[in-house]
XYZ file of C-alpha atoms in Angstrom:
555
model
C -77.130 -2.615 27.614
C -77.449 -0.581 24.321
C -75.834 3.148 25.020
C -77.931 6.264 25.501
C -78.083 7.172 22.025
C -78.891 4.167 21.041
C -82.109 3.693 23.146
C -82.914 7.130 21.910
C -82.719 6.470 18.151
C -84.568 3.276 18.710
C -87.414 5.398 20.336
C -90.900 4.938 19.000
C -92.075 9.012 19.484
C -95.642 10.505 19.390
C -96.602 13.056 17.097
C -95.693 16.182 19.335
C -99.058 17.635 18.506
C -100.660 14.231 20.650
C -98.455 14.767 23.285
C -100.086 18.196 23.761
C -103.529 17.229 22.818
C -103.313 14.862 26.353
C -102.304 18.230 28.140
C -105.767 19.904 26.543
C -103.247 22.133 24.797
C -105.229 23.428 21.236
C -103.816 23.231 18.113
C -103.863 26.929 17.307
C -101.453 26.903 20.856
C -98.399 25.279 19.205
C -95.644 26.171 17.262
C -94.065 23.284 15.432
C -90.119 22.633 15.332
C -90.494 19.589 13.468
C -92.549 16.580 14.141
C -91.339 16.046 18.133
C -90.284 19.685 18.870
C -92.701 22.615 19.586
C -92.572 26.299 21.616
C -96.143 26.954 23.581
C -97.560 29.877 23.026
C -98.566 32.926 24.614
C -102.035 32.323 23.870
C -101.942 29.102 25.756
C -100.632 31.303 29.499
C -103.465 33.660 29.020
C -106.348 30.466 28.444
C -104.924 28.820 31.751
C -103.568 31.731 34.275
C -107.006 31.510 36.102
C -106.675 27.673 36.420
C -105.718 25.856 39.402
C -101.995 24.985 40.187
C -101.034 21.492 40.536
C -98.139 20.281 42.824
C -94.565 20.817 42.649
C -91.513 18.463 43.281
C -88.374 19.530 43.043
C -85.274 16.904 42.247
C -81.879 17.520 43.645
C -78.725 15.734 44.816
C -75.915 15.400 47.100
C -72.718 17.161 46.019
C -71.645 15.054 42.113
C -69.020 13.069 42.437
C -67.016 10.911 39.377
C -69.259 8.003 40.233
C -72.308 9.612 38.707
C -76.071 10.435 40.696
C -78.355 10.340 38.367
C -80.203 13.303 39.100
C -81.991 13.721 35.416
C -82.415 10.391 34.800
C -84.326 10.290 38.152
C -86.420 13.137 37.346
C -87.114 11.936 34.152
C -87.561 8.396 35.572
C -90.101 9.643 38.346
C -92.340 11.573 35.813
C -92.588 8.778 33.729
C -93.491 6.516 37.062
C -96.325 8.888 38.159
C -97.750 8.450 34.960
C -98.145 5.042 35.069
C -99.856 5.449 38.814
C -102.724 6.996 36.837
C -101.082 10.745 37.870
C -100.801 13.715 35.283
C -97.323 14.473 35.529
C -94.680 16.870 33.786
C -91.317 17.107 34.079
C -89.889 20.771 33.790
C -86.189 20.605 32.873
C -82.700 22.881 31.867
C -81.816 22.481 28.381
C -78.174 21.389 27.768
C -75.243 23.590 26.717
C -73.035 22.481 24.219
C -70.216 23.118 26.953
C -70.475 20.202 28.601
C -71.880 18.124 25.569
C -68.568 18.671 23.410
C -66.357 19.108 26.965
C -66.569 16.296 29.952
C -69.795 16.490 31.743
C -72.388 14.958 28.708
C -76.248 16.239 28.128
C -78.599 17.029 30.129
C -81.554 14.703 28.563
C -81.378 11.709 31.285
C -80.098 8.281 30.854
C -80.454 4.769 29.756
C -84.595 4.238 29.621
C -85.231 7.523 31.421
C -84.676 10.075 28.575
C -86.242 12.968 26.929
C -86.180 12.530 22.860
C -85.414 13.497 20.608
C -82.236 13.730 22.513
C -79.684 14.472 19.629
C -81.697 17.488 18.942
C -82.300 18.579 22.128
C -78.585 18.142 23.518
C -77.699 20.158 19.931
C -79.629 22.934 18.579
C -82.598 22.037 20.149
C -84.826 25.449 19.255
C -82.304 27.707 19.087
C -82.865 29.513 22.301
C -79.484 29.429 23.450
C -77.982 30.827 20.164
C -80.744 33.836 20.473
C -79.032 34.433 24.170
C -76.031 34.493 22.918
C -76.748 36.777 19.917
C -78.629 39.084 22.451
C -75.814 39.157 24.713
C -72.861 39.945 22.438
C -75.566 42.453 20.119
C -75.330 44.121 24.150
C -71.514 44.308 23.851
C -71.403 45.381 20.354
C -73.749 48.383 21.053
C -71.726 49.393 24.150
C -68.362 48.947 22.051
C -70.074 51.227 19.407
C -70.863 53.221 21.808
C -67.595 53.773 22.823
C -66.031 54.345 19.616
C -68.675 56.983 18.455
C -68.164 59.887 21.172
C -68.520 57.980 24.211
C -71.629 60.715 25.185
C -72.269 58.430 28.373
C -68.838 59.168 29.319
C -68.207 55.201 30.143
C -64.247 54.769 31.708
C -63.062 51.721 29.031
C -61.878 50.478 32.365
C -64.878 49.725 34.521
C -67.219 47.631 31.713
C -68.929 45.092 33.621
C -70.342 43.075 30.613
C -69.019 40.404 28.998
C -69.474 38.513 25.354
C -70.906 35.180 25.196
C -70.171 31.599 23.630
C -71.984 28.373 24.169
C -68.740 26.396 24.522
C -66.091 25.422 26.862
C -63.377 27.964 24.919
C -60.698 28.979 28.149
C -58.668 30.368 25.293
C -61.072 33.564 25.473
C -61.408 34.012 29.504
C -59.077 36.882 29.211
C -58.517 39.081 25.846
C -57.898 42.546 23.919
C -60.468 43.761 21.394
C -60.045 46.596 19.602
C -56.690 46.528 17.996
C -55.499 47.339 14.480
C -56.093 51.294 14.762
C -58.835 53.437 14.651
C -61.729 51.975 12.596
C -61.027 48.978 14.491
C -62.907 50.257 18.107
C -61.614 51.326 21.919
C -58.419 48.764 22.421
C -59.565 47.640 26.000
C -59.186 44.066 27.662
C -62.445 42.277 27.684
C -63.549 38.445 28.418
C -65.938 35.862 27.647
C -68.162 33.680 29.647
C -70.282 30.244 28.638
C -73.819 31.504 27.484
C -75.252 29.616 31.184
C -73.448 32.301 32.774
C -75.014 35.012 30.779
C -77.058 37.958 32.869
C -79.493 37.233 29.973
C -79.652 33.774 30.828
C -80.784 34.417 34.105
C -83.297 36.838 33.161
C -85.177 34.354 30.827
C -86.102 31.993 33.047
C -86.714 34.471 35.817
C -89.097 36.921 33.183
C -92.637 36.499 33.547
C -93.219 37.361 30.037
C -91.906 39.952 27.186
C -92.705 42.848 28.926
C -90.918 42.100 32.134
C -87.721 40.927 29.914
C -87.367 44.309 28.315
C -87.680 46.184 31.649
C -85.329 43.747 33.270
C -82.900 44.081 30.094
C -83.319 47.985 30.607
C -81.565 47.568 33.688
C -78.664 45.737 33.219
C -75.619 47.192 34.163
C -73.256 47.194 31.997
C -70.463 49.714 32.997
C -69.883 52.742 35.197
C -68.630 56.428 34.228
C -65.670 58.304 34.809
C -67.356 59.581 37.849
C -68.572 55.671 39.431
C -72.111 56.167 37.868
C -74.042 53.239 36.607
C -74.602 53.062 32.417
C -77.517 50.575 31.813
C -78.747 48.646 28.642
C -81.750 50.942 28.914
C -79.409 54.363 28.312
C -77.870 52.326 25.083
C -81.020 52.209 23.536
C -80.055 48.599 23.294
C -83.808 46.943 25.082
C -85.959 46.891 22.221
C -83.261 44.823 20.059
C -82.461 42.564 22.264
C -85.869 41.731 23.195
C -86.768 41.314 19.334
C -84.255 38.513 19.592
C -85.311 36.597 22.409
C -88.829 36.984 21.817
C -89.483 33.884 20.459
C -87.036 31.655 22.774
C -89.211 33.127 25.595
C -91.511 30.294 25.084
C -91.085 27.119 26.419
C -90.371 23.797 24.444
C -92.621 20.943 24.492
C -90.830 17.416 24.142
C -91.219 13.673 25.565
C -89.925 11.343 27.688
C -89.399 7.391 25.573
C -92.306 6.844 27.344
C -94.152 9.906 26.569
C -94.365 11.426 29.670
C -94.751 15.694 28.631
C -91.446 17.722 28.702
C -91.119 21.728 29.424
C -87.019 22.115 28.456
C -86.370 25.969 28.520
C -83.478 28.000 30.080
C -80.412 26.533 31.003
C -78.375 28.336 33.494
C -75.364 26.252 35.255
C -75.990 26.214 38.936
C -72.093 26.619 40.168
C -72.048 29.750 38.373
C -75.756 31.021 37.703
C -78.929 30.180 39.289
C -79.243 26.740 38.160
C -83.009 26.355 37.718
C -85.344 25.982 34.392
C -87.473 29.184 33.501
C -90.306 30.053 35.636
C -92.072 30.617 32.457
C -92.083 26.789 31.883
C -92.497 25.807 35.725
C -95.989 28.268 35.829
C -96.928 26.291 32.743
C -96.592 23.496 33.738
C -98.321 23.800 37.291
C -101.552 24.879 35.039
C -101.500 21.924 33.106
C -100.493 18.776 35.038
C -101.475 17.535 38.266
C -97.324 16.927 39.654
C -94.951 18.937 38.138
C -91.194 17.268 38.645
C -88.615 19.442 38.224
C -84.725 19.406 38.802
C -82.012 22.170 40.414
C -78.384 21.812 39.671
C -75.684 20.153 40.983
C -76.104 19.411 44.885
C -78.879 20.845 47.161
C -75.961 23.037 48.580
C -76.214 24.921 44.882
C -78.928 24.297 43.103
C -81.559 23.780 45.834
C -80.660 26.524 48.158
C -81.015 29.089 44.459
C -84.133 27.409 43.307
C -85.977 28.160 46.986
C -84.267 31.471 47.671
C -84.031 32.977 44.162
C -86.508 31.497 41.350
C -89.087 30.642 44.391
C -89.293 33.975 45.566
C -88.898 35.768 42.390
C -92.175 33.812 41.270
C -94.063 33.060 44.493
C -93.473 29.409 44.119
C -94.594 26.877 46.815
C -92.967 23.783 46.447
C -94.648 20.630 47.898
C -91.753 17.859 48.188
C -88.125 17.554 47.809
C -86.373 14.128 46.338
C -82.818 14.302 47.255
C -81.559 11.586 44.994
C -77.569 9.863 46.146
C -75.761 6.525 45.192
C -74.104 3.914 47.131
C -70.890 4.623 45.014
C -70.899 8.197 45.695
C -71.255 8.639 49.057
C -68.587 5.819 49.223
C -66.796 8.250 47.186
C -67.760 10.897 49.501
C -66.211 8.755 52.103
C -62.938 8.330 50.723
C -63.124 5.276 48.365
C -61.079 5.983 45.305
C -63.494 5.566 41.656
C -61.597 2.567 40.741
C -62.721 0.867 44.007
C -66.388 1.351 44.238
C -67.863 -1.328 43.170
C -66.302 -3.249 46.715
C -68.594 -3.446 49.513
C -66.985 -0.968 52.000
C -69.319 0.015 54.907
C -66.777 2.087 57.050
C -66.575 4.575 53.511
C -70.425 4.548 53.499
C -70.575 5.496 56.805
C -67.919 8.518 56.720
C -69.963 9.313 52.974
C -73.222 9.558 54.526
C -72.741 12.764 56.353
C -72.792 14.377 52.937
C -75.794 13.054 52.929
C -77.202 13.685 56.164
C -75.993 17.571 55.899
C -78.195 17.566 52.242
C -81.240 16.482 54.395
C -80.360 18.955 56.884
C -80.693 21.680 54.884
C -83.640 20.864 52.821
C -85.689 20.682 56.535
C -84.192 24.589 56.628
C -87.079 25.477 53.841
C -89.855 23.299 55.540
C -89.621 20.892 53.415
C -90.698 16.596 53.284
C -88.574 14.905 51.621
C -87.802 11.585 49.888
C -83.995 10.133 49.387
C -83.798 8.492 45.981
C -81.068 5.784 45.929
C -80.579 5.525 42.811
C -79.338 2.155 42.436
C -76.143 0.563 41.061
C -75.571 -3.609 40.525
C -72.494 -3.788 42.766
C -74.703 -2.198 45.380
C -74.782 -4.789 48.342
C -77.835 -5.338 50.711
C -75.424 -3.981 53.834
C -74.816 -0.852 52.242
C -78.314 -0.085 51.252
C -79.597 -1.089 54.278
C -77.489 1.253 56.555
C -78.717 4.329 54.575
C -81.877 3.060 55.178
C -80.480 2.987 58.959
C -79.780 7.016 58.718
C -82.579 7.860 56.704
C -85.597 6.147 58.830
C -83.720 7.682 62.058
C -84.258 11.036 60.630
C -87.818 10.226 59.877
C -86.885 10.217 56.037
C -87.967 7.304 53.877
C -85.364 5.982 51.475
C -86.541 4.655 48.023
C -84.987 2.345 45.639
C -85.026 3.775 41.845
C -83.700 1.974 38.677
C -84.941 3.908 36.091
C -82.343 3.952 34.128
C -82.591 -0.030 33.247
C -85.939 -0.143 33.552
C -87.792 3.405 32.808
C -90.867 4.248 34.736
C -91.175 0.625 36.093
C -87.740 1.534 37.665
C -89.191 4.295 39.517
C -92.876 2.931 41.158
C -91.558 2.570 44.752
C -90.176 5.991 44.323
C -93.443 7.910 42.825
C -95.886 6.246 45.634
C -93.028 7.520 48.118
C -93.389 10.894 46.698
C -96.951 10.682 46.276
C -97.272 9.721 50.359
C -95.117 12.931 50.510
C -97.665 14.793 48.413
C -100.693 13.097 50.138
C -99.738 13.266 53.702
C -97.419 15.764 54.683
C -97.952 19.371 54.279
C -95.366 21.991 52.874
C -94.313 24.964 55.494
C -91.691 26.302 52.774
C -90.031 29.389 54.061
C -86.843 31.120 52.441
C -83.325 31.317 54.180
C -83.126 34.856 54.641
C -85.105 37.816 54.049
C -84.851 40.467 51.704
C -84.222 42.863 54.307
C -81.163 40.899 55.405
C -77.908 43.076 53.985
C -76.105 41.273 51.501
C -72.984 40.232 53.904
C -75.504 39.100 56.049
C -77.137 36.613 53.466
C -73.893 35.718 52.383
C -72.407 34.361 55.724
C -76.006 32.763 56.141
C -75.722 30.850 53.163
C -71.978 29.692 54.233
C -72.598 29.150 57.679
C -76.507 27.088 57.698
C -75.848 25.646 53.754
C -72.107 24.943 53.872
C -71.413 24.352 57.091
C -69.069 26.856 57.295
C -67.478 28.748 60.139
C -67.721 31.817 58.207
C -67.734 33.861 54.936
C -64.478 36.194 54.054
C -64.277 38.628 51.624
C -61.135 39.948 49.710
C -60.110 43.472 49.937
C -61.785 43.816 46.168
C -65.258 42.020 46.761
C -65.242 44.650 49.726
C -65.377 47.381 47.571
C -67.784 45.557 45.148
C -69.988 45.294 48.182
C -69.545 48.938 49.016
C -70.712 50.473 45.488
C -73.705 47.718 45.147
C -75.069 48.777 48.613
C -74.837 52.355 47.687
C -76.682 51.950 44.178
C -79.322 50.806 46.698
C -79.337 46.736 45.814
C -78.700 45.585 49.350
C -82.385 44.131 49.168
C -81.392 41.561 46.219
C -81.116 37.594 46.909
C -77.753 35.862 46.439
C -76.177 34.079 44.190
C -73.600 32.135 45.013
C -70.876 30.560 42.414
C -69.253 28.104 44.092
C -67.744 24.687 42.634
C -70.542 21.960 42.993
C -67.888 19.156 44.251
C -68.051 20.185 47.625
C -69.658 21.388 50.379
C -66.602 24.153 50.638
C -65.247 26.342 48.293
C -62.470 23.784 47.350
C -63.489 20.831 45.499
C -60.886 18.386 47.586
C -63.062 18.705 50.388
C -64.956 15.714 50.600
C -68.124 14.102 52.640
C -69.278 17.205 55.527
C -66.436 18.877 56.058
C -65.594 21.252 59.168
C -63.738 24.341 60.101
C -63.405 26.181 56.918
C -64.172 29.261 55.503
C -65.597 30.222 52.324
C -63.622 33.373 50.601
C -65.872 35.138 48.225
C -62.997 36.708 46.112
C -65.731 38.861 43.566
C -69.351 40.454 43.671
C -71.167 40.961 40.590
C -74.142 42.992 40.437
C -76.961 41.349 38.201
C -80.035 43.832 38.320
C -81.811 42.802 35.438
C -81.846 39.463 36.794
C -82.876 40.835 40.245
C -79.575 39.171 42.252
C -76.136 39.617 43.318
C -73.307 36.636 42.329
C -70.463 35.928 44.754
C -68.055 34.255 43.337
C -65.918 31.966 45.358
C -62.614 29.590 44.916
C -61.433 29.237 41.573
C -64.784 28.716 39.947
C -64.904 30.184 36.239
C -66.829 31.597 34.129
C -65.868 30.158 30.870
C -64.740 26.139 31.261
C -62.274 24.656 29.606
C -62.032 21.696 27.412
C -60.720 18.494 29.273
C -57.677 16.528 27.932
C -59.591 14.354 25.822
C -63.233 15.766 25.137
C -66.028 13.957 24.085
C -66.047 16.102 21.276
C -63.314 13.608 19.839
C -66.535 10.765 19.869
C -68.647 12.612 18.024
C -69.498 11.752 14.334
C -72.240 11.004 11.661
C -72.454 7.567 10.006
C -75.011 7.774 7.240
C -76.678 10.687 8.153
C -76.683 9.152 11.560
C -75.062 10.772 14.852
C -72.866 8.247 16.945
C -70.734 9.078 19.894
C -73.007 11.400 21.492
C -72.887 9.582 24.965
């Protein structure tokens, strides 16, 4: 089978300008990037915010594993099914950091013959919105720098500045540094960090905006440090608001693409879901709903992460309703799950499967927490034996959950039929009693060990002498009401990433709190999750070229 970027290249691609003509999208409504890029303007929100909303599917996973899920490609794959049942579909999607693309984990633009194109573009540059969220960000850190070094009239202690600079790339080099050296002219010598642009507060308040306006009042109230005296200096008392919304005005609107099979593609916002909120911009979801019939979008990582933020943070930030879950796992990885090492997957090996499945089952668990239907996606694999497929079945159809085979990565939206009439029975049949975890009146250590305990499986959530005192000043600058965010590594259930399958009797040890007003939550970071990745040994950077004007190597 030709490789990703080779099915891409090879990709026959509509005019972006047809693609949006199908949606009823006018010309005067589209801002070119190219021939088979474009943003959506505001124009376009204001025609359509008195239409009807169409339904809305969200895609997510059991916890990622070596072996490989599929979760893109299956969203990808399912929109383009839909369309050939005759349904007006979108697919709402993250778009990729060049963290992962130059590091270990690839793109973020599906697979095989399940892809959005132009996919070198969008896994590179794409529109530039991520470069205008970094600029904004570190333009933030250079004002409060400046700020610093010209009288410090805020009286901000050099030791208590809560925000960090930004880079779009796995650099671990710059977790931990000194600015300001070289004497005077140079700035305040204090120790600083940086963090991948996903992680950026100004990440998360793109995609949770609901247009300019609310991103300048939610910029205004960033923190950023605290006084001599424990007082709270926002981006709003740095005059620093108006800039930074200049700057992001124009990534504020969401990118049109395609699928290879031209299925319509909102990419915008790209927060990682172990460390952020994991979910595309509500911007681009709202769209969507206004224009299509099904919208299919995708969370992060595993339900546990992803899932749980998209229901409890972007849904109530934007009064979402979602209709249907797909919960999408592989033979190999819950085999993995089960303790099967990667080099032994492809062997039949039932009494793995079995152990692997309670990952699985706990998944399904959860999503029924929200009042959810829901449709596993076994997104199959050729040394996938009839046994094994047929005892998830087993599990599944005892739960009342219908299992459905997908292969859109060989085959594209042909691939993915049984799965889009499964979701469409889903749609058709069953109706949504979506609820939220916990309720904003719930205090923050109380959400917290709710989200351990119900998501995790935990016995309980622990917090270190310092994410005690965290807790302390947030609930007495009066954000005890905020949802949760929880960084946590996506490999497991737990907080450690050996902990395989469903495990038991463990706690999770939130070691830092991080107060995110603008964003409108609190993260709790847990384990040894970071920040700012790291490069592997060998990154795929290293494949990377261009052969006659050509890119190669890019997955």
């Amino acid at each position: 089978m030709l490789t990703d970027i080779e099915i891409a290249t090879q990709a026959q691609m509509k005019p972006i300008g047809e693609i949006a003509k199908n949606l009823g999208i006018e010309e005067s409504e589209i801002e070119y990037y190219g021939h088979y890029k474009a943003k959506l303007s505001d124009e376009l929100f204001t025609r359509l915010e008195n239409s009807p909303d169409g339904k809305l599917v969200l895609v997510t996973a059991i916890n990622p594993t070596p072996a490989g899920e599929g979760k893109t490609t299956t969203t990808v794959g399912l929109g383009q099914a839909l369309g050939k049942l005759g349904k007006k579909s979108i697919i709402a999607l993250r778009e990729p950091s060049l963290g992962p693309v130059f590091g270990i984990k690839g793109g973020a633009a599906g697979g095989g013959y399940a892809q959005v194109v132009p996919m070198e573009d969008i896994n590179l540059h794409f529109t530039g919105d991520l470069h205008a969220i970094t600029a904004a960000n570190n333009l933030l850190a250079a004002m409060l720098d400046n700020h610093l070094q010209q009288g410090n009239k805020l009286q901000i202690d050099p030791r208590k500045i809560a925000w960090k600079r930004a880079l779009d790339m796995n650099d671990r080099a710059l977790r931990q540094i000194t600015i300001g050296l070289g004497g005077p002219l140079n700035g305040v010598p204090r120790q600083d960090s940086f963090q991948i642009t996903v992680a950026s507060e100004i990440m998360a308040i793109l995609c949770l905006a609901d247009d300019l306006e609310d991103l300048k009042k939610r910029i205004e109230q960033i923190v950023v440090a605290y006084t001599y005296d424990n007082t709270p200096v926002k981006a709003g008392q740095l005059g620093a608001s108006g800039a930074l919304t200049a700057l992001l005005k124009d990534a504020m609107k969401p990118n049109l693409v395609q699928t290879l099979e031209h299925t319509p593609a909102l990419m915008h916002g790209g927060p990682f879901a172990n460390i952020a909120h994991g979910c595309n911009s509500l911007r681009a979801t709202r769209l969507g709903l206004k224009l299509a019939d099904i919208v299919v979008t995708e969370a992060g990582f595993g339900a546990d992460l992803g899932a749980e933020k998209f229901f409890d943070i972007k849904c109530r930030t934007g009064g979402l309703k979602p209709n249907a879950v797909v919960l999408v796992a592989t033979v190999r990885a819950l085999k993995y799950n089960g303790g099967v090492a990667k080099t032994d997957l492809a062997a039949e090996n039932l009494t793995a499967l079995k152990a692997g499945i309670a990952n699985l089952e706990k998944h399904l668990e959860n999503i029924a927490l929200f009042g959810l239907p829901c449709v596993v996606a076994l997104n199959r694999f050729g040394t996938d034996t009839a046994a094994e497929i047929e005892m998830i079945r087993e599990v599944c159809t005892a739960r009342g959950i219908r299992v459905a085979l997908s292969e859109v990565f060989a085959y594209g939206g042909d691939g993915g039929i049984e799965l889009a009439e499964a979701v469409i029975d889903l749609l058709e049949n069953n109706t949504s009693e979506f609820k939220y975890l916990y309720d904003d009146e719930m205090t923050l250590r109380d959400k917290i060990s709710t989200i351990a305990q119900k998501i995790y499986g935990a016995d309980r959530a622990v917090l270190t002498a310092e994410a005690e005192k965290e807790l302390a000043r947030i609930v007495e600058q009066g954000y005890d009401n905020l949802p949760i965010c929880m960084a946590k590594t996506q490999y497991s259930l737990s907080d450690q990433p050996s902990l395989l399958g469903r495990p038991q009797g463990f706690e999770i040890t939130v070691r830092e709190l991080r107060l995110s007003a603008g964003a409108g939550f609190v993260v709790a970071v847990t384990g040894n999750i970071m920040t700012m990745p790291g490069l592997p040994k060998k990154p795929a950077a290293e494949l990377i070229d261009v052969e006659n004007g050509k890119i190669t190597g890019l997955f």
